[in-house]
mmCIF file of C-alpha atoms in Angstrom:
data_model
loop_
_atom_site.group_PDB
_atom_site.id
_atom_site.type_symbol
_atom_site.label_atom_id
_atom_site.label_comp_id
_atom_site.label_asym_id
_atom_site.label_seq_id
_atom_site.Cartn_x
_atom_site.Cartn_y
_atom_site.Cartn_z
ATOM 1 C CA HIS A 15 20.023 7.072 -4.509
ATOM 2 C CA ILE A 16 17.065 9.355 -3.755
ATOM 3 C CA ASP A 17 16.041 9.095 -7.535
ATOM 4 C CA ARG A 18 14.602 5.739 -6.620
ATOM 5 C CA LEU A 19 11.942 7.419 -4.606
ATOM 6 C CA GLN A 20 11.668 10.456 -6.859
ATOM 7 C CA ASN A 21 10.939 8.278 -9.800
ATOM 8 C CA VAL A 22 8.005 6.594 -8.014
ATOM 9 C CA VAL A 23 6.307 9.969 -7.113
ATOM 10 C CA SER A 24 7.177 11.812 -10.300
ATOM 11 C CA THR A 25 5.435 9.153 -12.342
ATOM 12 C CA ARG A 26 2.311 9.982 -10.407
ATOM 13 C CA GLN A 27 2.717 13.871 -10.668
ATOM 14 C CA ILE A 28 3.526 14.015 -6.923
ATOM 15 C CA VAL A 29 5.929 16.755 -5.798
ATOM 16 C CA PRO A 30 7.685 15.620 -2.610
ATOM 17 C CA THR A 31 9.102 17.898 0.090
ATOM 18 C CA TYR A 32 12.611 16.884 1.183
ATOM 19 C CA VAL A 33 13.446 18.333 4.598
ATOM 20 C CA VAL A 34 17.209 18.505 4.875
ATOM 21 C CA ASP A 35 19.559 18.827 7.758
ATOM 22 C CA PHE A 36 22.855 20.741 7.928
ATOM 23 C CA PRO A 37 25.192 17.972 6.803
ATOM 24 C CA ILE A 38 23.135 17.507 3.588
ATOM 25 C CA ALA A 39 22.675 21.221 3.023
ATOM 26 C CA SER A 40 26.422 21.988 3.486
ATOM 27 C CA THR A 41 27.771 19.123 1.356
ATOM 28 C CA ALA A 42 27.680 19.387 -2.435
ATOM 29 C CA ASP A 43 27.239 15.617 -2.836
ATOM 30 C CA GLY A 44 24.361 15.791 -0.465
ATOM 31 C CA PHE A 45 22.332 18.727 -1.830
ATOM 32 C CA ALA A 46 23.130 18.579 -5.558
ATOM 33 C CA PRO A 47 20.703 15.751 -6.549
ATOM 34 C CA LEU A 48 17.979 17.416 -4.524
ATOM 35 C CA LYS A 49 18.672 20.842 -5.986
ATOM 36 C CA GLU A 50 18.357 19.413 -9.383
ATOM 37 C CA PHE A 51 14.892 18.084 -8.641
ATOM 38 C CA ALA A 52 13.926 21.385 -6.972
ATOM 39 C CA ASP A 53 15.191 23.472 -9.851
ATOM 40 C CA GLN A 54 13.052 21.396 -12.168
ATOM 41 C CA GLY A 55 9.973 21.938 -10.054
ATOM 42 C CA ARG A 56 9.814 18.219 -9.220
ATOM 43 C CA ALA A 57 10.516 18.688 -5.472
ATOM 44 C CA ARG A 58 10.413 21.217 -2.632
ATOM 45 C CA ILE A 59 13.099 21.732 -0.010
ATOM 46 C CA GLY A 60 12.412 22.300 3.679
ATOM 47 C CA ALA A 61 14.567 22.443 6.890
ATOM 48 C CA HIS A 62 15.165 19.556 9.294
ATOM 49 C CA LEU A 63 17.056 20.300 12.504
ATOM 50 C CA HIS A 64 19.218 17.520 13.916
ATOM 51 C CA PRO A 65 20.819 19.555 16.811
ATOM 52 C CA TRP A 66 23.873 17.306 17.368
ATOM 53 C CA VAL A 67 25.228 17.951 13.774
ATOM 54 C CA ASN A 68 24.046 21.537 13.460
ATOM 55 C CA PRO A 69 26.235 24.516 14.352
ATOM 56 C CA PRO A 70 26.643 26.076 16.799
ATOM 57 C CA LEU A 71 27.704 22.914 18.654
ATOM 58 C CA SER A 72 27.749 24.137 22.252
ATOM 59 C CA GLU A 73 25.362 21.885 24.037
ATOM 60 C CA GLU A 74 26.107 18.632 25.882
ATOM 61 C CA LEU A 75 25.306 15.613 23.727
ATOM 62 C CA THR A 76 22.498 13.865 25.528
ATOM 63 C CA LYS A 77 19.264 12.170 24.494
ATOM 64 C CA ARG A 78 17.282 15.151 25.840
ATOM 65 C CA ASN A 79 19.322 17.581 23.859
ATOM 66 C CA SER A 80 18.616 15.665 20.669
ATOM 67 C CA PHE A 81 15.209 17.332 20.730
ATOM 68 C CA GLY A 82 15.604 20.975 19.505
ATOM 69 C CA CYS A 83 12.836 22.163 21.798
ATOM 70 C CA CYS A 84 14.966 21.216 24.911
ATOM 71 C CA LEU A 85 17.948 23.507 24.018
ATOM 72 C CA GLY A 86 16.496 26.762 25.129
ATOM 73 C CA VAL A 87 15.127 29.439 22.886
ATOM 74 C CA ALA A 88 18.417 31.158 22.082
ATOM 75 C CA LEU A 89 20.352 28.005 21.025
ATOM 76 C CA GLU A 90 17.481 26.430 19.197
ATOM 77 C CA THR A 91 16.826 29.679 17.248
ATOM 78 C CA GLU A 92 20.473 30.132 16.354
ATOM 79 C CA LYS A 93 20.764 26.549 15.140
ATOM 80 C CA MET A 94 17.609 26.968 12.974
ATOM 81 C CA ARG A 95 18.995 30.252 11.760
ATOM 82 C CA VAL A 96 22.254 28.647 10.604
ATOM 83 C CA LEU A 97 20.419 25.861 8.972
ATOM 84 C CA SER A 98 18.049 28.204 7.117
ATOM 85 C CA ASN A 99 20.890 30.258 5.827
ATOM 86 C CA GLN A 100 22.837 27.264 4.676
ATOM 87 C CA ILE A 101 19.794 25.925 2.832
ATOM 88 C CA ALA A 102 19.285 29.350 1.174
ATOM 89 C CA GLU A 103 22.916 29.376 0.091
ATOM 90 C CA SER A 104 22.909 25.854 -1.221
ATOM 91 C CA PHE A 105 19.560 25.801 -2.940
ATOM 92 C CA GLY A 106 19.083 29.386 -3.957
ATOM 93 C CA ARG A 107 16.083 30.119 -1.742
ATOM 94 C CA PRO A 108 15.244 30.061 1.936
ATOM 95 C CA PRO A 109 13.089 27.286 3.322
ATOM 96 C CA THR A 110 9.537 28.004 4.461
ATOM 97 C CA VAL A 111 8.685 24.397 5.682
ATOM 98 C CA TYR A 112 10.269 23.061 8.908
ATOM 99 C CA LYS A 113 10.256 19.588 10.452
ATOM 100 C CA ALA A 114 11.998 19.125 13.828
ATOM 101 C CA GLY A 115 14.347 16.210 13.933
ATOM 102 C CA ARG A 116 13.035 13.568 16.273
ATOM 103 C CA TYR A 117 9.822 15.571 16.351
ATOM 104 C CA GLY A 118 11.425 17.981 18.798
ATOM 105 C CA PHE A 119 8.874 20.717 18.574
ATOM 106 C CA GLY A 120 7.838 22.918 21.500
ATOM 107 C CA PRO A 121 6.879 26.521 22.393
ATOM 108 C CA THR A 122 10.390 27.713 21.804
ATOM 109 C CA THR A 123 10.336 26.154 18.345
ATOM 110 C CA ALA A 124 7.160 28.015 17.495
ATOM 111 C CA SER A 125 8.915 31.286 18.577
ATOM 112 C CA ALA A 126 11.920 30.568 16.418
ATOM 113 C CA LEU A 127 9.766 29.711 13.387
ATOM 114 C CA GLU A 128 8.037 33.072 13.718
ATOM 115 C CA ALA A 129 11.252 34.955 14.093
ATOM 116 C CA LEU A 130 12.952 33.258 11.123
ATOM 117 C CA GLY A 131 10.241 33.689 8.573
ATOM 118 C CA PHE A 132 8.987 30.138 8.275
ATOM 119 C CA THR A 133 5.343 29.718 7.293
ATOM 120 C CA ILE A 134 4.604 26.018 7.755
ATOM 121 C CA ASP A 135 5.649 23.345 10.419
ATOM 122 C CA VAL A 136 5.217 19.579 9.864
ATOM 123 C CA SER A 137 6.762 18.340 13.200
ATOM 124 C CA VAL A 138 3.753 17.299 15.312
ATOM 125 C CA ASN A 139 3.325 13.515 15.482
ATOM 126 C CA PRO A 140 -0.156 12.947 16.984
ATOM 127 C CA ARG A 141 -0.750 10.254 19.632
ATOM 128 C CA MET A 142 2.979 9.900 20.141
ATOM 129 C CA THR A 143 5.056 10.820 23.242
ATOM 130 C CA TYR A 144 8.832 11.168 23.535
ATOM 131 C CA SER A 145 8.741 12.198 27.264
ATOM 132 C CA SER A 146 10.677 9.054 28.416
ATOM 133 C CA GLU A 147 13.709 10.648 26.688
ATOM 134 C CA GLY A 148 13.007 14.126 27.797
ATOM 135 C CA GLY A 149 11.152 15.106 24.576
ATOM 136 C CA PRO A 150 7.650 16.414 23.841
ATOM 137 C CA SER A 151 4.376 14.637 24.067
ATOM 138 C CA PHE A 152 1.782 14.848 21.274
ATOM 139 C CA ASP A 153 -0.677 12.560 22.998
ATOM 140 C CA ALA A 154 -3.489 15.110 22.906
ATOM 141 C CA PHE A 155 -3.088 15.989 19.201
ATOM 142 C CA ASP A 156 -4.954 14.536 16.263
ATOM 143 C CA THR A 157 -4.182 14.790 12.587
ATOM 144 C CA THR A 158 -6.142 17.992 11.957
ATOM 145 C CA PRO A 159 -4.059 20.891 10.558
ATOM 146 C CA PHE A 160 -4.288 24.149 12.580
ATOM 147 C CA PHE A 161 -2.871 27.621 12.693
ATOM 148 C CA PHE A 162 -0.687 28.833 15.508
ATOM 149 C CA GLY A 163 1.659 31.759 16.388
ATOM 150 C CA SER A 164 1.544 34.770 18.636
ATOM 151 C CA ARG A 165 2.830 37.444 16.339
ATOM 152 C CA ARG A 166 1.846 35.994 12.918
ATOM 153 C CA ARG A 167 0.025 33.000 11.621
ATOM 154 C CA LEU A 168 1.766 29.707 10.778
ATOM 155 C CA LEU A 169 0.298 26.505 9.664
ATOM 156 C CA GLU A 170 0.789 23.121 11.380
ATOM 157 C CA ILE A 171 0.320 20.056 9.197
ATOM 158 C CA PRO A 172 0.704 17.147 11.606
ATOM 159 C CA CYS A 173 1.870 13.664 10.673
ATOM 160 C CA SER A 174 -0.965 11.230 9.938
ATOM 161 C CA THR A 175 -0.709 9.038 12.990
ATOM 162 C CA ASP A 176 -3.758 7.718 14.765
ATOM 163 C CA TYR A 177 -5.657 4.740 16.067
ATOM 164 C CA THR A 178 -7.798 2.211 14.168
ATOM 165 C CA GLY A 179 -9.954 -0.603 15.535
ATOM 166 C CA VAL A 180 -13.297 -1.293 17.237
ATOM 167 C CA ALA A 181 -12.103 0.339 20.491
ATOM 168 C CA GLY A 182 -13.172 3.692 19.005
ATOM 169 C CA PRO A 183 -12.882 6.636 21.504
ATOM 170 C CA LEU A 184 -11.421 4.223 24.101
ATOM 171 C CA ALA A 185 -8.411 3.549 21.833
ATOM 172 C CA PRO A 186 -5.924 6.098 23.313
ATOM 173 C CA ARG A 187 -6.477 4.907 26.907
ATOM 174 C CA LEU A 188 -6.532 1.276 25.979
ATOM 175 C CA HIS A 189 -3.409 1.456 23.887
ATOM 176 C CA ARG A 190 -1.554 3.300 26.644
ATOM 177 C CA MET A 191 -2.525 0.522 29.059
ATOM 178 C CA ILE A 192 -1.364 -2.378 26.892
ATOM 179 C CA SER A 193 1.768 -0.562 25.946
ATOM 180 C CA HIS A 194 2.972 -0.332 29.535
ATOM 181 C CA PRO A 195 6.530 -1.723 29.847
ATOM 182 C CA SER A 196 5.428 -4.254 32.445
ATOM 183 C CA LEU A 197 3.130 -5.869 29.825
ATOM 184 C CA GLU A 198 5.715 -6.039 27.062
ATOM 185 C CA ARG A 199 6.226 -9.841 27.453
ATOM 186 C CA THR A 200 2.480 -10.485 26.897
ATOM 187 C CA ARG A 201 2.691 -8.943 23.438
ATOM 188 C CA LEU A 202 -0.751 -7.454 23.956
ATOM 189 C CA VAL A 203 -0.130 -4.663 21.500
ATOM 190 C CA GLY A 204 0.306 -7.161 18.667
ATOM 191 C CA VAL A 205 -2.608 -9.272 19.847
ATOM 192 C CA MET A 206 -4.972 -6.350 20.018
ATOM 193 C CA SER A 207 -3.842 -5.157 16.544
ATOM 194 C CA ARG A 208 -4.486 -8.606 14.954
ATOM 195 C CA LEU A 209 -7.924 -8.786 16.595
ATOM 196 C CA HIS A 210 -8.648 -5.293 15.148
ATOM 197 C CA VAL A 211 -9.376 -3.932 18.649
ATOM 198 C CA VAL A 212 -6.865 -1.156 18.592
ATOM 199 C CA ASN A 213 -3.798 -0.439 16.460
ATOM 200 C CA LYS A 214 -1.694 2.770 16.388
ATOM 201 C CA ILE A 215 -0.610 3.451 12.759
ATOM 202 C CA MET A 216 1.602 6.072 11.184
ATOM 203 C CA LEU A 217 1.045 6.789 7.463
ATOM 204 C CA SER A 218 4.529 5.644 6.542
ATOM 205 C CA PRO A 219 5.911 2.781 4.571
ATOM 206 C CA GLU A 220 8.380 2.396 7.441
ATOM 207 C CA GLY A 221 6.882 0.123 10.055
ATOM 208 C CA SER A 222 3.453 0.070 8.489
ATOM 209 C CA THR A 223 1.980 -2.447 5.965
ATOM 210 C CA LEU A 224 0.067 -1.280 2.877
ATOM 211 C CA GLY A 225 -3.047 -2.776 4.515
ATOM 212 C CA GLU A 226 -2.386 -0.769 7.654
ATOM 213 C CA MET A 227 -1.894 2.494 5.733
ATOM 214 C CA LYS A 228 -5.139 1.899 3.835
ATOM 215 C CA ALA A 229 -7.084 1.099 7.014
ATOM 216 C CA LEU A 230 -5.800 4.202 8.739
ATOM 217 C CA SER A 231 -6.739 6.373 5.728
ATOM 218 C CA ARG A 232 -10.213 4.892 5.449
ATOM 219 C CA SER A 233 -10.711 5.384 9.164
ATOM 220 C CA LEU A 234 -9.515 9.019 9.146
ATOM 221 C CA LEU A 235 -11.701 9.748 6.109
ATOM 222 C CA ARG A 236 -14.807 8.338 7.891
ATOM 223 C CA ARG A 237 -14.014 10.684 10.733
ATOM 224 C CA GLY A 238 -13.939 13.737 8.485
ATOM 225 C CA VAL A 239 -10.205 14.107 8.083
ATOM 226 C CA ARG A 240 -9.272 15.443 4.691
ATOM 227 C CA THR A 241 -5.573 16.070 4.930
ATOM 228 C CA PHE A 242 -3.041 13.092 4.812
ATOM 229 C CA SER A 243 0.674 13.262 5.219
ATOM 230 C CA LEU A 244 2.815 10.368 3.959
ATOM 231 C CA THR A 245 6.237 10.527 5.503
ATOM 232 C CA MET A 246 9.524 8.539 5.403
ATOM 233 C CA HIS A 247 13.245 8.752 5.904
ATOM 234 C CA SER A 248 15.201 9.139 2.777
ATOM 235 C CA PRO A 249 17.960 6.665 3.824
ATOM 236 C CA SER A 250 15.375 3.896 3.434
ATOM 237 C CA VAL A 251 15.941 3.990 -0.295
ATOM 238 C CA GLU A 252 19.357 2.373 0.219
ATOM 239 C CA PRO A 253 19.479 -1.172 1.817
ATOM 240 C CA GLY A 254 21.204 -1.327 5.159
ATOM 241 C CA CYS A 255 20.758 2.407 6.178
ATOM 242 C CA THR A 256 17.575 1.968 8.257
ATOM 243 C CA PRO A 257 15.878 -0.954 10.067
ATOM 244 C CA TYR A 258 13.082 -0.877 7.537
ATOM 245 C CA VAL A 259 15.060 -1.774 4.441
ATOM 246 C CA ARG A 260 17.810 -4.215 5.030
ATOM 247 C CA THR A 261 18.105 -6.052 1.707
ATOM 248 C CA THR A 262 17.560 -5.440 -2.024
ATOM 249 C CA ALA A 263 14.281 -7.412 -1.742
ATOM 250 C CA ASP A 264 13.184 -5.081 1.157
ATOM 251 C CA LEU A 265 13.871 -2.069 -1.082
ATOM 252 C CA GLY A 266 11.690 -3.387 -3.842
ATOM 253 C CA GLN A 267 8.865 -4.031 -1.431
ATOM 254 C CA PHE A 268 9.358 -0.663 0.181
ATOM 255 C CA LEU A 269 9.135 1.237 -3.131
ATOM 256 C CA ASP A 270 6.178 -0.896 -4.259
ATOM 257 C CA ARG A 271 4.397 -0.044 -0.975
ATOM 258 C CA VAL A 272 4.865 3.700 -1.617
ATOM 259 C CA ALA A 273 3.618 3.379 -5.211
ATOM 260 C CA ALA A 274 0.667 1.237 -4.217
ATOM 261 C CA TYR A 275 -0.432 3.578 -1.449
ATOM 262 C CA CYS A 276 -0.190 6.609 -3.794
ATOM 263 C CA ASP A 277 -2.280 4.791 -6.362
ATOM 264 C CA PHE A 278 -4.795 3.947 -3.653
ATOM 265 C CA PHE A 279 -4.900 7.494 -2.411
ATOM 266 C CA ILE A 280 -5.371 9.097 -5.822
ATOM 267 C CA GLY A 281 -7.489 6.337 -7.261
ATOM 268 C CA GLU A 282 -9.822 4.848 -4.632
ATOM 269 C CA LEU A 283 -9.924 7.753 -2.260
ATOM 270 C CA GLY A 284 -9.994 10.363 -4.943
ATOM 271 C CA GLY A 285 -7.123 12.243 -3.302
ATOM 272 C CA VAL A 286 -5.192 15.215 -4.714
ATOM 273 C CA ALA A 287 -1.445 15.460 -4.190
ATOM 274 C CA SER A 288 -0.182 18.767 -2.873
ATOM 275 C CA THR A 289 2.926 20.387 -1.360
ATOM 276 C CA PRO A 290 2.660 21.990 2.126
ATOM 277 C CA GLU A 291 2.903 25.397 0.472
ATOM 278 C CA GLY A 292 0.241 24.455 -2.041
ATOM 279 C CA PHE A 293 -2.068 23.361 0.791
ATOM 280 C CA LEU A 294 -1.538 26.662 2.635
ATOM 281 C CA LYS A 295 -2.258 28.603 -0.503
ATOM 282 C CA SER A 296 -5.466 26.671 -1.018
ATOM 283 C CA LEU A 297 -6.567 27.512 2.556
ATOM 284 C CA THR A 298 -5.736 31.139 2.207
ATOM 285 C CA SER A 299 -7.606 31.385 -1.172
ATOM 286 C CA ARG A 300 -10.611 29.587 0.451
ATOM 287 C CA GLN A 301 -10.694 32.060 3.370
ATOM 288 C CA GLU A 302 -10.388 35.082 1.082
ATOM 289 C CA HIS A 303 -13.213 33.771 -1.030
ATOM 290 C CA LEU A 304 -15.401 33.264 1.975
ATOM 291 C CA SER A 305 -14.659 36.777 3.310
#
């Protein structure tokens, strides 16, 4: 049912990047619809590692091991290699964009990306931490793209997750305080959000309202941010597959939210749609021009 989302973005001349895991890339019914869009130039294909369903399956199945960066460099690299090869076989070209499942990105992931020929990572989720489950913390990151790599240069395009509200620079510390498990019953997070004191928002139709996505975009724009990443899980286009879309009515509202945000971004903000590869090319061209 991915055509439901594809139709929304294609109508607006937006080319999405679908990052696919091993079960999708190795199953004809999974990759065939995406390959059709990719072959038509209407979509791009990237890699998405979910370790627990990606060969080789040699690790113990634990929460910690659901983060690729916790597997050790050899196993993580081998899983990413198998995934990349499978995508190349199924789609006719190797992926250059990588997104770690569960945002499981770390130093070993960076090494694997360099070794396997990837050029862009989109795994970093700023202001978020998964340390309680043994995963990485991106608390210190913001939404600004950056280059990384020890042997060659790769581009990181983080998710667009950040704080809004009058708390300003105090937002990270304040939000951490009110999010402490001991204060869960007080519902301070919700109260502070409604009072516009502090709200942590991800640029996604999953869990964020259209108003919140607009507020985040305007706030980031005022702070000088010029790169925005709208992300979602593809199963949300079918009712009952994710917590965000339970009914047919939810689905309609979900797709309307995507459409309305895209119209806002392109219209009111004057934004320009791009693929990760297109964005990297624009940066490279700009640097060559300056030099």
